[in-house]
Short mmCIF file of C-alpha atoms in Angstrom, two decimals:
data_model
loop_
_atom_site.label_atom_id
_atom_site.label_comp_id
_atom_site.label_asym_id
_atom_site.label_seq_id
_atom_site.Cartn_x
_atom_site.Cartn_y
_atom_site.Cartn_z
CA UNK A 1 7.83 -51.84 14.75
CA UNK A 2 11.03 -51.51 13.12
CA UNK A 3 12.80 -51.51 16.88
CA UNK A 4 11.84 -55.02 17.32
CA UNK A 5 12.34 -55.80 14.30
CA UNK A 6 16.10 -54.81 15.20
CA UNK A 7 16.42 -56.73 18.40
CA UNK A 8 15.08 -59.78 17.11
CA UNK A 9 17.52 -59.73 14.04
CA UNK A 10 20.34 -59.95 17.04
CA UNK A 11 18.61 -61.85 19.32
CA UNK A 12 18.68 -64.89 16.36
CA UNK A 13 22.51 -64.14 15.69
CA UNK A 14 23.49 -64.76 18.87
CA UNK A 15 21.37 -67.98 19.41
CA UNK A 16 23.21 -68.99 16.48
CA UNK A 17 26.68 -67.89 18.37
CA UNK A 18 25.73 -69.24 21.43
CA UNK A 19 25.00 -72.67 20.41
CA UNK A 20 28.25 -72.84 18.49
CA UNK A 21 29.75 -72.31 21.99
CA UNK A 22 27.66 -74.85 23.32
CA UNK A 23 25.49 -72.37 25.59
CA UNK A 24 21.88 -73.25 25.56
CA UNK A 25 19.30 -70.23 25.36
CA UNK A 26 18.02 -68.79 28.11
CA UNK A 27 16.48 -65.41 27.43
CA UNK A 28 12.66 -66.64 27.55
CA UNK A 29 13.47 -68.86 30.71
CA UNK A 30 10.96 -68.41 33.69
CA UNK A 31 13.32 -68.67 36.38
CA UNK A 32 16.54 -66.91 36.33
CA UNK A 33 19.89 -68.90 35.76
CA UNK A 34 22.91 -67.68 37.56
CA UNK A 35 26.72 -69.28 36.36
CA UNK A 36 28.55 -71.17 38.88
CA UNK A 37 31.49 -69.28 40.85
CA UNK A 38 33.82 -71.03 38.23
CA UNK A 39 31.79 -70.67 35.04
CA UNK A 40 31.70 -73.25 31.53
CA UNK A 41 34.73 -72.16 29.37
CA UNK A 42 32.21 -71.46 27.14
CA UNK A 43 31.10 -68.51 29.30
CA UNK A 44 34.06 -67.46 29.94
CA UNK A 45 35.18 -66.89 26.61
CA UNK A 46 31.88 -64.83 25.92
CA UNK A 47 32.27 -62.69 29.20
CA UNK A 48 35.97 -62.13 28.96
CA UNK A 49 35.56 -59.15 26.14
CA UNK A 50 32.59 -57.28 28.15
CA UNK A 51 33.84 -54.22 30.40
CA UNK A 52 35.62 -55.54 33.21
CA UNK A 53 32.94 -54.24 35.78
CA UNK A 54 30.30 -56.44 33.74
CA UNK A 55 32.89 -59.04 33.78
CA UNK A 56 33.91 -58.82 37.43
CA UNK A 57 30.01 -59.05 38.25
CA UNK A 58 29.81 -61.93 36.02
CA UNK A 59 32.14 -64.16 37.17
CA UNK A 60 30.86 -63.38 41.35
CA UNK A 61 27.93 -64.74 40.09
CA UNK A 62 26.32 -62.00 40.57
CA UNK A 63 24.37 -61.63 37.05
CA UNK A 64 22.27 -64.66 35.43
CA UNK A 65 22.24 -65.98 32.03
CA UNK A 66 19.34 -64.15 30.98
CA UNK A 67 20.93 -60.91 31.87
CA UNK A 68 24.35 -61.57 30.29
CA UNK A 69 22.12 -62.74 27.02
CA UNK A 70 20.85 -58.77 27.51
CA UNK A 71 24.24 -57.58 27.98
CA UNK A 72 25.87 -59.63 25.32
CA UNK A 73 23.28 -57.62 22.50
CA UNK A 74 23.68 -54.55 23.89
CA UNK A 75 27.36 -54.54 23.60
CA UNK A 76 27.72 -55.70 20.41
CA UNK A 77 25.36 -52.90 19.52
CA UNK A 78 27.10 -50.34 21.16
CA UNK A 79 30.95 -51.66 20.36
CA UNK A 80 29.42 -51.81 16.42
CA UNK A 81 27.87 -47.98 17.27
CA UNK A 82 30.43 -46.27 18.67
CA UNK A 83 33.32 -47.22 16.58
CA UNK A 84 31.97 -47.20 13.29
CA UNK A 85 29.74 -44.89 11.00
CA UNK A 86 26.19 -45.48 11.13
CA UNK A 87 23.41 -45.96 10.31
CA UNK A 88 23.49 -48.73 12.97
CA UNK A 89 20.18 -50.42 13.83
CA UNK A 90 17.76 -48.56 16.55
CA UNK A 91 17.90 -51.33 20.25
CA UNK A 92 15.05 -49.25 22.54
CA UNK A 93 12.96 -52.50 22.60
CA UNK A 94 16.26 -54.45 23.97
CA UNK A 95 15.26 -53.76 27.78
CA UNK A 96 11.52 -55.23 27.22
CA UNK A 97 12.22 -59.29 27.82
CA UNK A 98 14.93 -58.31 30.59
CA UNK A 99 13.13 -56.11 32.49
CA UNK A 100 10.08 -57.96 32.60
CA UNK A 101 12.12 -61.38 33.81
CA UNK A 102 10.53 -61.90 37.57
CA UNK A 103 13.14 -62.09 40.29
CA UNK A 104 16.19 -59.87 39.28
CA UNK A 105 18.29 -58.55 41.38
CA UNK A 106 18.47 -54.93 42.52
CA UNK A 107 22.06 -54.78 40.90
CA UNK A 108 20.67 -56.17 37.49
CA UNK A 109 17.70 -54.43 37.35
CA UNK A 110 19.43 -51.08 37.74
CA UNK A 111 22.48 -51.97 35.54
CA UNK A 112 19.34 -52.96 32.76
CA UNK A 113 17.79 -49.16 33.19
CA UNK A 114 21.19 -47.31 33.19
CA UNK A 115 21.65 -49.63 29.56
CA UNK A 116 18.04 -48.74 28.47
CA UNK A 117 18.28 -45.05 29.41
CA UNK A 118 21.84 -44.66 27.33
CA UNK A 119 19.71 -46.27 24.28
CA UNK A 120 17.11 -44.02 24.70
CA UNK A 121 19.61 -41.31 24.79
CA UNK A 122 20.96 -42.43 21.67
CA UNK A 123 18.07 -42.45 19.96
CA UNK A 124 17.35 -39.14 21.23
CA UNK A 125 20.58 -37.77 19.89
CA UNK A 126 20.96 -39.86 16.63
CA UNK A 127 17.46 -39.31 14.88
CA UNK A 128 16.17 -37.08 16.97
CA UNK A 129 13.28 -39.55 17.70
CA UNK A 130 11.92 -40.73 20.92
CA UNK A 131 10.81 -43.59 21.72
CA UNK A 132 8.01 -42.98 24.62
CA UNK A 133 7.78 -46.71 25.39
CA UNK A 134 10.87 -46.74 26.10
CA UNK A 135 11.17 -43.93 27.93
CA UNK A 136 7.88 -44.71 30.36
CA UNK A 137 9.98 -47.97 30.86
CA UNK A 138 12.77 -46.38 32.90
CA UNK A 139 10.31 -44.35 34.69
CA UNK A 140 8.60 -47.31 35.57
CA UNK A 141 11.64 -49.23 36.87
CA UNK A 142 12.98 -46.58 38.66
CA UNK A 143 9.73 -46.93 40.69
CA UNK A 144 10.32 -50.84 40.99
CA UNK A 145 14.09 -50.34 42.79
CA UNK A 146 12.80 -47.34 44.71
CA UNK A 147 10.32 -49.98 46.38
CA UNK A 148 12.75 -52.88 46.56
CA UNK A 149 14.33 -50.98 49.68
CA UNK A 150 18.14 -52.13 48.35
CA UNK A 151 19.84 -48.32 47.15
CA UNK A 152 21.61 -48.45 50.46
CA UNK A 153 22.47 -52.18 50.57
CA UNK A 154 23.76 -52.52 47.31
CA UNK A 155 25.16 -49.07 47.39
CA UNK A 156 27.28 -49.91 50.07
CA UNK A 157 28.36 -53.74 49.60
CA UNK A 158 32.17 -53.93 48.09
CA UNK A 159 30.96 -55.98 44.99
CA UNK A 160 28.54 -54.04 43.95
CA UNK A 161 29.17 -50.48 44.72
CA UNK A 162 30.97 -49.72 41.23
CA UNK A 163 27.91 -50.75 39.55
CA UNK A 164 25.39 -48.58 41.72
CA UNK A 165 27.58 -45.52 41.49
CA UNK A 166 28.04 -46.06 37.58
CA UNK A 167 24.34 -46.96 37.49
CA UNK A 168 23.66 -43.93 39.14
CA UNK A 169 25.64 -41.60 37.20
CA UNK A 170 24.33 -43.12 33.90
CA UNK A 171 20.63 -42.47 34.05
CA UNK A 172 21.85 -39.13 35.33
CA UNK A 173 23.34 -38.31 32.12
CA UNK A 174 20.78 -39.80 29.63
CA UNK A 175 17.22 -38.62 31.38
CA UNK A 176 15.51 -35.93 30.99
CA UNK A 177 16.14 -33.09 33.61
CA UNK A 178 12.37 -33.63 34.60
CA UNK A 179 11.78 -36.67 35.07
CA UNK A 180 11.84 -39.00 37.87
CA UNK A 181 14.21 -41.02 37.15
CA UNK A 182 16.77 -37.97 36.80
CA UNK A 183 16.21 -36.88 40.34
CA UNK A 184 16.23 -40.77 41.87
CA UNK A 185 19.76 -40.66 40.69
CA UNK A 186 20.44 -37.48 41.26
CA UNK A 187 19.66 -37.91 44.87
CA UNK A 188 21.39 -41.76 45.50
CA UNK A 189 24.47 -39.20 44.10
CA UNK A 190 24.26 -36.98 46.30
CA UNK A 191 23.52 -39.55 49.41
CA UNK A 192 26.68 -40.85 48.59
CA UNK A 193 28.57 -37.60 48.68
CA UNK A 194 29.28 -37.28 44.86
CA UNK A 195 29.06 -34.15 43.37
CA UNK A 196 27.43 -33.99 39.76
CA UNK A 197 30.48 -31.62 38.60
CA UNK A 198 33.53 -33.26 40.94
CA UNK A 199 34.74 -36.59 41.48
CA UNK A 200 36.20 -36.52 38.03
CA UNK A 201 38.54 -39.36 38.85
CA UNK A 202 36.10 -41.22 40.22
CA UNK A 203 33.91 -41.14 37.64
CA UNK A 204 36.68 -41.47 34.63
CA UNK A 205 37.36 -45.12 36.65
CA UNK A 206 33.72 -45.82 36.72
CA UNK A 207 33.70 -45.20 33.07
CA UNK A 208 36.50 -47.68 32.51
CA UNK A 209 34.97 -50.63 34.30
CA UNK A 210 31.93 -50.04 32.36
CA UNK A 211 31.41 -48.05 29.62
CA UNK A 212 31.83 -44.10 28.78
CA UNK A 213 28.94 -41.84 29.49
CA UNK A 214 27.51 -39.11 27.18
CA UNK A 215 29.61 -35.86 27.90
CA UNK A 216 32.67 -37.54 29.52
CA UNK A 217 35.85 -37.56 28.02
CA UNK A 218 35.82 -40.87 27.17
CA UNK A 219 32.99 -40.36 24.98
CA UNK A 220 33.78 -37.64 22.92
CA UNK A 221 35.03 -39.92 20.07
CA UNK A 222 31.97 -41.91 20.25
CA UNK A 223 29.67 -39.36 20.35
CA UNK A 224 31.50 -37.95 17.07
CA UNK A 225 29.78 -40.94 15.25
CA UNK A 226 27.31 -40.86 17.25
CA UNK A 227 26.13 -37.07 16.03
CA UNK A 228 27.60 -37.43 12.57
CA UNK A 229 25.68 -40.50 11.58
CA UNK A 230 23.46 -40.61 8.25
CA UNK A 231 20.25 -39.49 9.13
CA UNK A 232 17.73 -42.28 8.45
CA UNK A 233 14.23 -42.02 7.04
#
């Protein structure tokens, strides 16, 4: 498939980057690998231009390697996609290796599905193609955190409350109004007292820590690429 095609093409280019940092690989890793509280300069470096809720989350230790090797993909991707004309490569196979890593966190897997539901939405919106793969994934991990028993703990906990909400509001925006994923989020929202159509502020500093949502001010310019793009066969 031309999607993995896609991911692997980055996946090798930022091996490459990586070990010019002098970061070892650890995407196909068994066990996950978290960073020290005071991380390799190396890792710093690479960290220090995500969004500063990624980064925050980062440097608490609170994400591993293997995640931040996600992340790192992803945001090229969407920095490259949202800033310049297309056609930009399609990323719905991105969540597969990350999603399917045994023993992430709540906090990671949920930050992972928000990701994977805004690059379905892309797709969705750019060549009006869906991926249904992708799409059962979500789905599928939604049902994993709803049985990990954690919305309320991490929901509540000071480091990790930006993320949820975010989280939250993200798979809101980029899931289909049926499915089951929408109305998990759409009810951790409203557990937490905010309303799809008010906490503006909030969610404009949400946005800042991590990146804009479809529909939000913050967007709008992206999505103008995003819309405009040259169709591709």
């Amino acid at each position: 498939m031309f999607e993995s095609a896609d991911v692997l093409r980055r996946q090798q280019t930022q091996r490459l980057r990586d070990e010019a940092l002098g970061l070892h690989d650890r995407t196909h890793d068994s066990v996950l690998e978290y960073p020290p509280r005071v991380p390799p300069e190396a890792l710093q470096v690479k960290i220090s231009r995500y969004p500063a809720g990624v980064t925050t989350l980062a440097l608490n230790s609170r994400l591993s390697i293997q995640f931040l090797s996600f992340f790192d993909i992803f945001y090229d991707w969407f920095t490259a996609a949202t800033t310049t004309p297309g056609p930009h490569e399609s990323m719905t196979e991105l969540g597969h290796d990350i999603l399917g890593a045994k023993g992430l966190s709540f906090t990671e897997r949920l930050l992972a599905v928000a990701v994977q539901a805004y690059i379905n939405w892309v797709e969705r919106a750019r060549r009006k193609w869906t991926n249904f793969s992708s799409e059962h994934a979500v789905e599928v991990q939604i049902g994993v955190l709803k049985k990990s028993g954690r919305p309320g703990t991490d929901a509540q906990a000071d480091d990790t409350r930006d993320a949820f909400l975010w989280s939250c509001l993200m798979i809101r925006d980029t899931t289909v109004l049926e499915s089951g994923a929408r109305a998990w989020a759409d009810e951790q929202l409203r557990e937490l007292g905010v309303d799809a159509k008010g906490d503006l502020e909030l969610q404009a500093k949400l946005d800042g820590l991590f990146f804009a949502r479809p529909g939000s001010k913050h967007a709008e310019y992206a999505e103008g690429f995003l819309m405009h793009e040259t169709p591709l066969g």
